[in-house]
Amino acid sequence: MLIDWVIEQASRGFPFTHHMLREKAQALLRMKRANPNFTIGKQWTHTFIAKHGAHVSTYWSSSLDQ
């Protein structure tokens, strides 16, 4: 579900940031666990990207003013 969201956002021209990924994952897990205070670890997004690297990746973008 989360990978699908990431891919859909990127295809619409809105690539995710680590912050966006973390917020979406926490929201989904809070709903699933019915715990509004649930938080994921600080390195969770890096682990997620490493685990699902066949589907998602990160890159540095450059300015259009070059």
PDB file of N, CA, C and O in Angstrom:
ATOM      1  N   MET A   1       0.819  -1.188   0.000  1.00  0.00           N
ATOM      2  CA  MET A   1       0.000   0.000   0.000  1.00  0.00           C
ATOM      3  C   MET A   1       0.868   1.259   0.000  1.00  0.00           C
ATOM      4  O   MET A   1       0.612   2.170  -0.767  1.00  0.00           O
ATOM      5  N   LEU A   2       1.890   1.279   0.820  1.00  0.00           N
ATOM      6  CA  LEU A   2       2.768   2.443   0.899  1.00  0.00           C
ATOM      7  C   LEU A   2       3.607   2.579  -0.367  1.00  0.00           C
ATOM      8  O   LEU A   2       3.775   3.689  -0.881  1.00  0.00           O
ATOM      9  N   ILE A   3       4.095   1.475  -0.890  1.00  0.00           N
ATOM     10  CA  ILE A   3       4.879   1.526  -2.130  1.00  0.00           C
ATOM     11  C   ILE A   3       4.009   2.043  -3.266  1.00  0.00           C
ATOM     12  O   ILE A   3       4.459   2.864  -4.072  1.00  0.00           O
ATOM     13  N   ASP A   4       2.771   1.589  -3.334  1.00  0.00           N
ATOM     14  CA  ASP A   4       1.858   2.064  -4.373  1.00  0.00           C
ATOM     15  C   ASP A   4       1.658   3.573  -4.280  1.00  0.00           C
ATOM     16  O   ASP A   4       1.623   4.277  -5.292  1.00  0.00           O
ATOM     17  N   TRP A   5       1.529   4.091  -3.077  1.00  0.00           N
ATOM     18  CA  TRP A   5       1.359   5.524  -2.873  1.00  0.00           C
ATOM     19  C   TRP A   5       2.592   6.285  -3.356  1.00  0.00           C
ATOM     20  O   TRP A   5       2.467   7.300  -4.047  1.00  0.00           O
ATOM     21  N   VAL A   6       3.774   5.781  -3.004  1.00  0.00           N
ATOM     22  CA  VAL A   6       5.023   6.432  -3.407  1.00  0.00           C
ATOM     23  C   VAL A   6       5.121   6.477  -4.933  1.00  0.00           C
ATOM     24  O   VAL A   6       5.423   7.521  -5.519  1.00  0.00           O
ATOM     25  N   ILE A   7       4.843   5.354  -5.589  1.00  0.00           N
ATOM     26  CA  ILE A   7       4.937   5.278  -7.046  1.00  0.00           C
ATOM     27  C   ILE A   7       3.896   6.188  -7.704  1.00  0.00           C
ATOM     28  O   ILE A   7       4.199   6.891  -8.674  1.00  0.00           O
ATOM     29  N   GLU A   8       2.693   6.198  -7.167  1.00  0.00           N
ATOM     30  CA  GLU A   8       1.638   7.053  -7.723  1.00  0.00           C
ATOM     31  C   GLU A   8       1.998   8.529  -7.604  1.00  0.00           C
ATOM     32  O   GLU A   8       1.816   9.306  -8.547  1.00  0.00           O
ATOM     33  N   GLN A   9       2.503   8.924  -6.439  1.00  0.00           N
ATOM     34  CA  GLN A   9       2.894  10.319  -6.248  1.00  0.00           C
ATOM     35  C   GLN A   9       4.004  10.715  -7.217  1.00  0.00           C
ATOM     36  O   GLN A   9       3.964  11.794  -7.811  1.00  0.00           O
ATOM     37  N   ALA A  10       4.985   9.856  -7.388  1.00  0.00           N
ATOM     38  CA  ALA A  10       6.097  10.148  -8.303  1.00  0.00           C
ATOM     39  C   ALA A  10       5.608  10.235  -9.744  1.00  0.00           C
ATOM     40  O   ALA A  10       6.061  11.101 -10.503  1.00  0.00           O
ATOM     41  N   SER A  11       4.673   9.372 -10.135  1.00  0.00           N
ATOM     42  CA  SER A  11       4.167   9.407 -11.505  1.00  0.00           C
ATOM     43  C   SER A  11       3.371  10.673 -11.781  1.00  0.00           C
ATOM     44  O   SER A  11       3.258  11.106 -12.930  1.00  0.00           O
ATOM     45  N   ARG A  12       2.838  11.283 -10.745  1.00  0.00           N
ATOM     46  CA  ARG A  12       2.092  12.545 -10.887  1.00  0.00           C
ATOM     47  C   ARG A  12       3.013  13.760 -10.817  1.00  0.00           C
ATOM     48  O   ARG A  12       2.560  14.890 -10.890  1.00  0.00           O
ATOM     49  N   GLY A  13       4.304  13.524 -10.649  1.00  0.00           N
ATOM     50  CA  GLY A  13       5.255  14.624 -10.583  1.00  0.00           C
ATOM     51  C   GLY A  13       5.511  15.134  -9.187  1.00  0.00           C
ATOM     52  O   GLY A  13       6.049  16.216  -9.004  1.00  0.00           O
ATOM     53  N   PHE A  14       5.110  14.365  -8.169  1.00  0.00           N
ATOM     54  CA  PHE A  14       5.327  14.742  -6.782  1.00  0.00           C
ATOM     55  C   PHE A  14       6.166  13.682  -6.076  1.00  0.00           C
ATOM     56  O   PHE A  14       5.642  12.884  -5.301  1.00  0.00           O
ATOM     57  N   PRO A  15       7.465  13.635  -6.351  1.00  0.00           N
ATOM     58  CA  PRO A  15       8.291  12.621  -5.692  1.00  0.00           C
ATOM     59  C   PRO A  15       8.283  12.830  -4.183  1.00  0.00           C
ATOM     60  O   PRO A  15       8.154  13.951  -3.691  1.00  0.00           O
ATOM     61  N   PHE A  16       8.403  11.738  -3.457  1.00  0.00           N
ATOM     62  CA  PHE A  16       8.324  11.808  -2.005  1.00  0.00           C
ATOM     63  C   PHE A  16       9.646  12.250  -1.399  1.00  0.00           C
ATOM     64  O   PHE A  16      10.700  12.092  -1.989  1.00  0.00           O
ATOM     65  N   THR A  17       9.547  12.807  -0.224  1.00  0.00           N
ATOM     66  CA  THR A  17      10.726  13.111   0.588  1.00  0.00           C
ATOM     67  C   THR A  17      10.719  12.132   1.756  1.00  0.00           C
ATOM     68  O   THR A  17       9.708  11.465   2.016  1.00  0.00           O
ATOM     69  N   HIS A  18      11.810  12.049   2.463  1.00  0.00           N
ATOM     70  CA  HIS A  18      11.847  11.183   3.642  1.00  0.00           C
ATOM     71  C   HIS A  18      10.784  11.616   4.648  1.00  0.00           C
ATOM     72  O   HIS A  18      10.138  10.783   5.269  1.00  0.00           O
ATOM     73  N   HIS A  19      10.603  12.915   4.778  1.00  0.00           N
ATOM     74  CA  HIS A  19       9.601  13.427   5.711  1.00  0.00           C
ATOM     75  C   HIS A  19       8.193  12.990   5.293  1.00  0.00           C
ATOM     76  O   HIS A  19       7.395  12.549   6.128  1.00  0.00           O
ATOM     77  N   MET A  20       7.876  13.119   4.000  1.00  0.00           N
ATOM     78  CA  MET A  20       6.553  12.723   3.513  1.00  0.00           C
ATOM     79  C   MET A  20       6.326  11.229   3.701  1.00  0.00           C
ATOM     80  O   MET A  20       5.240  10.808   4.096  1.00  0.00           O
ATOM     81  N   LEU A  21       7.355  10.437   3.413  1.00  0.00           N
ATOM     82  CA  LEU A  21       7.254   8.985   3.564  1.00  0.00           C
ATOM     83  C   LEU A  21       7.019   8.620   5.025  1.00  0.00           C
ATOM     84  O   LEU A  21       6.152   7.808   5.350  1.00  0.00           O
ATOM     85  N   ARG A  22       7.754   9.253   5.903  1.00  0.00           N
ATOM     86  CA  ARG A  22       7.609   8.991   7.334  1.00  0.00           C
ATOM     87  C   ARG A  22       6.208   9.355   7.825  1.00  0.00           C
ATOM     88  O   ARG A  22       5.567   8.592   8.548  1.00  0.00           O
ATOM     89  N   GLU A  23       5.711  10.523   7.422  1.00  0.00           N
ATOM     90  CA  GLU A  23       4.383  10.969   7.845  1.00  0.00           C
ATOM     91  C   GLU A  23       3.292  10.027   7.346  1.00  0.00           C
ATOM     92  O   GLU A  23       2.366   9.686   8.085  1.00  0.00           O
ATOM     93  N   LYS A  24       3.382   9.602   6.088  1.00  0.00           N
ATOM     94  CA  LYS A  24       2.378   8.699   5.525  1.00  0.00           C
ATOM     95  C   LYS A  24       2.425   7.344   6.241  1.00  0.00           C
ATOM     96  O   LYS A  24       1.383   6.778   6.583  1.00  0.00           O
ATOM     97  N   ALA A  25       3.622   6.815   6.460  1.00  0.00           N
ATOM     98  CA  ALA A  25       3.756   5.529   7.141  1.00  0.00           C
ATOM     99  C   ALA A  25       3.205   5.599   8.554  1.00  0.00           C
ATOM    100  O   ALA A  25       2.486   4.693   8.999  1.00  0.00           O
ATOM    101  N   GLN A  26       3.513   6.665   9.268  1.00  0.00           N
ATOM    102  CA  GLN A  26       2.999   6.820  10.633  1.00  0.00           C
ATOM    103  C   GLN A  26       1.482   6.923  10.641  1.00  0.00           C
ATOM    104  O   GLN A  26       0.823   6.340  11.491  1.00  0.00           O
ATOM    105  N   ALA A  27       0.923   7.651   9.686  1.00  0.00           N
ATOM    106  CA  ALA A  27      -0.540   7.791   9.621  1.00  0.00           C
ATOM    107  C   ALA A  27      -1.192   6.430   9.387  1.00  0.00           C
ATOM    108  O   ALA A  27      -2.186   6.091  10.037  1.00  0.00           O
ATOM    109  N   LEU A  28      -0.636   5.647   8.469  1.00  0.00           N
ATOM    110  CA  LEU A  28      -1.194   4.325   8.187  1.00  0.00           C
ATOM    111  C   LEU A  28      -1.086   3.403   9.404  1.00  0.00           C
ATOM    112  O   LEU A  28      -2.032   2.693   9.749  1.00  0.00           O
ATOM    113  N   LEU A  29       0.071   3.428  10.050  1.00  0.00           N
ATOM    114  CA  LEU A  29       0.262   2.560  11.215  1.00  0.00           C
ATOM    115  C   LEU A  29      -0.583   3.007  12.403  1.00  0.00           C
ATOM    116  O   LEU A  29      -1.067   2.172  13.174  1.00  0.00           O
ATOM    117  N   ARG A  30      -0.770   4.297  12.558  1.00  0.00           N
ATOM    118  CA  ARG A  30      -1.620   4.792  13.656  1.00  0.00           C
ATOM    119  C   ARG A  30      -3.058   4.344  13.466  1.00  0.00           C
ATOM    120  O   ARG A  30      -3.736   3.989  14.421  1.00  0.00           O
ATOM    121  N   MET A  31      -3.532   4.363  12.212  1.00  0.00           N
ATOM    122  CA  MET A  31      -4.897   3.887  11.941  1.00  0.00           C
ATOM    123  C   MET A  31      -4.993   2.382  12.190  1.00  0.00           C
ATOM    124  O   MET A  31      -5.959   1.915  12.792  1.00  0.00           O
ATOM    125  N   LYS A  32      -4.001   1.648  11.719  1.00  0.00           N
ATOM    126  CA  LYS A  32      -4.026   0.193  11.856  1.00  0.00           C
ATOM    127  C   LYS A  32      -3.967  -0.229  13.327  1.00  0.00           C
ATOM    128  O   LYS A  32      -4.660  -1.146  13.745  1.00  0.00           O
ATOM    129  N   ARG A  33      -3.142   0.440  14.109  1.00  0.00           N
ATOM    130  CA  ARG A  33      -2.962   0.084  15.516  1.00  0.00           C
ATOM    131  C   ARG A  33      -3.925   0.807  16.443  1.00  0.00           C
ATOM    132  O   ARG A  33      -3.937   0.549  17.639  1.00  0.00           O
ATOM    133  N   ALA A  34      -4.694   1.746  15.903  1.00  0.00           N
ATOM    134  CA  ALA A  34      -5.618   2.557  16.713  1.00  0.00           C
ATOM    135  C   ALA A  34      -4.883   3.221  17.875  1.00  0.00           C
ATOM    136  O   ALA A  34      -5.366   3.286  18.998  1.00  0.00           O
ATOM    137  N   ASN A  35      -3.671   3.713  17.570  1.00  0.00           N
ATOM    138  CA  ASN A  35      -2.849   4.366  18.584  1.00  0.00           C
ATOM    139  C   ASN A  35      -2.360   5.695  18.020  1.00  0.00           C
ATOM    140  O   ASN A  35      -1.432   5.727  17.217  1.00  0.00           O
ATOM    141  N   PRO A  36      -2.951   6.811  18.418  1.00  0.00           N
ATOM    142  CA  PRO A  36      -2.564   8.106  17.848  1.00  0.00           C
ATOM    143  C   PRO A  36      -1.160   8.560  18.229  1.00  0.00           C
ATOM    144  O   PRO A  36      -0.642   9.507  17.645  1.00  0.00           O
ATOM    145  N   ASN A  37      -0.532   7.906  19.180  1.00  0.00           N
ATOM    146  CA  ASN A  37       0.810   8.293  19.623  1.00  0.00           C
ATOM    147  C   ASN A  37       1.914   7.428  19.042  1.00  0.00           C
ATOM    148  O   ASN A  37       3.083   7.626  19.359  1.00  0.00           O
ATOM    149  N   PHE A  38       1.563   6.464  18.194  1.00  0.00           N
ATOM    150  CA  PHE A  38       2.569   5.555  17.642  1.00  0.00           C
ATOM    151  C   PHE A  38       3.523   6.319  16.727  1.00  0.00           C
ATOM    152  O   PHE A  38       3.111   7.121  15.906  1.00  0.00           O
ATOM    153  N   THR A  39       4.824   6.075  16.880  1.00  0.00           N
ATOM    154  CA  THR A  39       5.828   6.677  16.001  1.00  0.00           C
ATOM    155  C   THR A  39       6.788   5.601  15.512  1.00  0.00           C
ATOM    156  O   THR A  39       7.015   4.602  16.186  1.00  0.00           O
ATOM    157  N   ILE A  40       7.334   5.828  14.323  1.00  0.00           N
ATOM    158  CA  ILE A  40       8.322   4.895  13.778  1.00  0.00           C
ATOM    159  C   ILE A  40       9.710   5.426  14.089  1.00  0.00           C
ATOM    160  O   ILE A  40       9.880   6.589  14.442  1.00  0.00           O
ATOM    161  N   GLY A  41      10.716   4.578  13.941  1.00  0.00           N
ATOM    162  CA  GLY A  41      12.090   4.949  14.262  1.00  0.00           C
ATOM    163  C   GLY A  41      12.665   5.998  13.331  1.00  0.00           C
ATOM    164  O   GLY A  41      12.184   6.212  12.222  1.00  0.00           O
ATOM    165  N   LYS A  42      13.735   6.647  13.773  1.00  0.00           N
ATOM    166  CA  LYS A  42      14.361   7.722  13.014  1.00  0.00           C
ATOM    167  C   LYS A  42      14.929   7.246  11.675  1.00  0.00           C
ATOM    168  O   LYS A  42      14.927   7.984  10.704  1.00  0.00           O
ATOM    169  N   GLN A  43      15.434   6.041  11.619  1.00  0.00           N
ATOM    170  CA  GLN A  43      16.031   5.509  10.394  1.00  0.00           C
ATOM    171  C   GLN A  43      15.062   4.655   9.577  1.00  0.00           C
ATOM    172  O   GLN A  43      15.463   4.007   8.619  1.00  0.00           O
ATOM    173  N   TRP A  44      13.797   4.666   9.932  1.00  0.00           N
ATOM    174  CA  TRP A  44      12.817   3.805   9.275  1.00  0.00           C
ATOM    175  C   TRP A  44      12.749   4.034   7.772  1.00  0.00           C
ATOM    176  O   TRP A  44      12.687   3.091   6.994  1.00  0.00           O
ATOM    177  N   THR A  45      12.762   5.287   7.338  1.00  0.00           N
ATOM    178  CA  THR A  45      12.644   5.565   5.906  1.00  0.00           C
ATOM    179  C   THR A  45      13.834   5.015   5.130  1.00  0.00           C
ATOM    180  O   THR A  45      13.674   4.491   4.032  1.00  0.00           O
ATOM    181  N   HIS A  46      15.025   5.127   5.692  1.00  0.00           N
ATOM    182  CA  HIS A  46      16.218   4.594   5.024  1.00  0.00           C
ATOM    183  C   HIS A  46      16.131   3.074   4.907  1.00  0.00           C
ATOM    184  O   HIS A  46      16.469   2.500   3.859  1.00  0.00           O
ATOM    185  N   THR A  47      15.664   2.421   5.946  1.00  0.00           N
ATOM    186  CA  THR A  47      15.491   0.968   5.928  1.00  0.00           C
ATOM    187  C   THR A  47      14.422   0.567   4.913  1.00  0.00           C
ATOM    188  O   THR A  47      14.600  -0.392   4.169  1.00  0.00           O
ATOM    189  N   PHE A  48      13.339   1.313   4.862  1.00  0.00           N
ATOM    190  CA  PHE A  48      12.262   1.041   3.912  1.00  0.00           C
ATOM    191  C   PHE A  48      12.777   1.132   2.477  1.00  0.00           C
ATOM    192  O   PHE A  48      12.504   0.259   1.651  1.00  0.00           O
ATOM    193  N   ILE A  49      13.529   2.176   2.173  1.00  0.00           N
ATOM    194  CA  ILE A  49      14.053   2.360   0.815  1.00  0.00           C
ATOM    195  C   ILE A  49      15.064   1.271   0.478  1.00  0.00           C
ATOM    196  O   ILE A  49      15.074   0.748  -0.638  1.00  0.00           O
ATOM    197  N   ALA A  50      15.899   0.896   1.429  1.00  0.00           N
ATOM    198  CA  ALA A  50      16.861  -0.180   1.188  1.00  0.00           C
ATOM    199  C   ALA A  50      16.150  -1.512   0.932  1.00  0.00           C
ATOM    200  O   ALA A  50      16.531  -2.282   0.048  1.00  0.00           O
ATOM    201  N   LYS A  51      15.104  -1.769   1.680  1.00  0.00           N
ATOM    202  CA  LYS A  51      14.361  -3.020   1.542  1.00  0.00           C
ATOM    203  C   LYS A  51      13.575  -3.081   0.233  1.00  0.00           C
ATOM    204  O   LYS A  51      13.459  -4.132  -0.381  1.00  0.00           O
ATOM    205  N   HIS A  52      13.031  -1.963  -0.193  1.00  0.00           N
ATOM    206  CA  HIS A  52      12.169  -1.925  -1.378  1.00  0.00           C
ATOM    207  C   HIS A  52      12.855  -1.211  -2.548  1.00  0.00           C
ATOM    208  O   HIS A  52      12.189  -0.626  -3.396  1.00  0.00           O
ATOM    209  N   GLY A  53      14.165  -1.296  -2.603  1.00  0.00           N
ATOM    210  CA  GLY A  53      14.944  -0.608  -3.637  1.00  0.00           C
ATOM    211  C   GLY A  53      14.614  -1.011  -5.056  1.00  0.00           C
ATOM    212  O   GLY A  53      14.896  -0.271  -5.994  1.00  0.00           O
ATOM    213  N   ALA A  54      14.007  -2.176  -5.253  1.00  0.00           N
ATOM    214  CA  ALA A  54      13.605  -2.584  -6.603  1.00  0.00           C
ATOM    215  C   ALA A  54      12.425  -1.754  -7.103  1.00  0.00           C
ATOM    216  O   ALA A  54      12.199  -1.658  -8.310  1.00  0.00           O
ATOM    217  N   HIS A  55      11.705  -1.130  -6.195  1.00  0.00           N
ATOM    218  CA  HIS A  55      10.511  -0.370  -6.556  1.00  0.00           C
ATOM    219  C   HIS A  55      10.672   1.136  -6.365  1.00  0.00           C
ATOM    220  O   HIS A  55      10.059   1.921  -7.094  1.00  0.00           O
ATOM    221  N   VAL A  56      11.459   1.535  -5.380  1.00  0.00           N
ATOM    222  CA  VAL A  56      11.644   2.964  -5.082  1.00  0.00           C
ATOM    223  C   VAL A  56      13.122   3.256  -4.914  1.00  0.00           C
ATOM    224  O   VAL A  56      13.914   2.374  -4.578  1.00  0.00           O
ATOM    225  N   SER A  57      13.493   4.496  -5.146  1.00  0.00           N
ATOM    226  CA  SER A  57      14.883   4.903  -4.946  1.00  0.00           C
ATOM    227  C   SER A  57      14.909   6.394  -4.649  1.00  0.00           C
ATOM    228  O   SER A  57      13.910   7.096  -4.810  1.00  0.00           O
ATOM    229  N   THR A  58      16.047   6.875  -4.252  1.00  0.00           N
ATOM    230  CA  THR A  58      16.222   8.294  -3.990  1.00  0.00           C
ATOM    231  C   THR A  58      17.254   8.843  -4.958  1.00  0.00           C
ATOM    232  O   THR A  58      18.076   8.106  -5.500  1.00  0.00           O
ATOM    233  N   TYR A  59      17.189  10.132  -5.184  1.00  0.00           N
ATOM    234  CA  TYR A  59      18.183  10.800  -6.012  1.00  0.00           C
ATOM    235  C   TYR A  59      18.194  12.275  -5.668  1.00  0.00           C
ATOM    236  O   TYR A  59      17.236  12.800  -5.115  1.00  0.00           O
ATOM    237  N   TRP A  60      19.294  12.933  -5.993  1.00  0.00           N
ATOM    238  CA  TRP A  60      19.416  14.366  -5.790  1.00  0.00           C
ATOM    239  C   TRP A  60      18.975  15.054  -7.067  1.00  0.00           C
ATOM    240  O   TRP A  60      19.459  14.745  -8.152  1.00  0.00           O
ATOM    241  N   SER A  61      18.076  15.970  -6.952  1.00  0.00           N
ATOM    242  CA  SER A  61      17.654  16.736  -8.130  1.00  0.00           C
ATOM    243  C   SER A  61      18.531  17.971  -8.264  1.00  0.00           C
ATOM    244  O   SER A  61      19.211  18.380  -7.333  1.00  0.00           O
ATOM    245  N   SER A  62      18.504  18.559  -9.434  1.00  0.00           N
ATOM    246  CA  SER A  62      19.286  19.777  -9.658  1.00  0.00           C
ATOM    247  C   SER A  62      18.349  20.907 -10.037  1.00  0.00           C
ATOM    248  O   SER A  62      17.228  20.707 -10.499  1.00  0.00           O
ATOM    249  N   SER A  63      18.825  22.095  -9.870  1.00  0.00           N
ATOM    250  CA  SER A  63      18.049  23.282 -10.163  1.00  0.00           C
ATOM    251  C   SER A  63      17.822  23.416 -11.667  1.00  0.00           C
ATOM    252  O   SER A  63      18.651  23.008 -12.486  1.00  0.00           O
ATOM    253  N   LEU A  64      16.710  24.014 -12.038  1.00  0.00           N
ATOM    254  CA  LEU A  64      16.443  24.271 -13.455  1.00  0.00           C
ATOM    255  C   LEU A  64      17.264  25.443 -13.980  1.00  0.00           C
ATOM    256  O   LEU A  64      17.437  25.608 -15.180  1.00  0.00           O
ATOM    257  N   ASP A  65      17.781  26.272 -13.078  1.00  0.00           N
ATOM    258  CA  ASP A  65      18.574  27.447 -13.450  1.00  0.00           C
ATOM    259  C   ASP A  65      20.042  27.092 -13.564  1.00  0.00           C
ATOM    260  O   ASP A  65      20.842  27.375 -12.694  1.00  0.00           O
ATOM    261  N   GLN A  66      20.421  26.471 -14.661  1.00  0.00           N
ATOM    262  CA  GLN A  66      21.839  26.127 -14.842  1.00  0.00           C
ATOM    263  C   GLN A  66      22.368  26.684 -16.117  1.00  0.00           C
ATOM    264  O   GLN A  66      21.818  26.847 -17.099  1.00  0.00           O
TER     265      GLN A  66
END
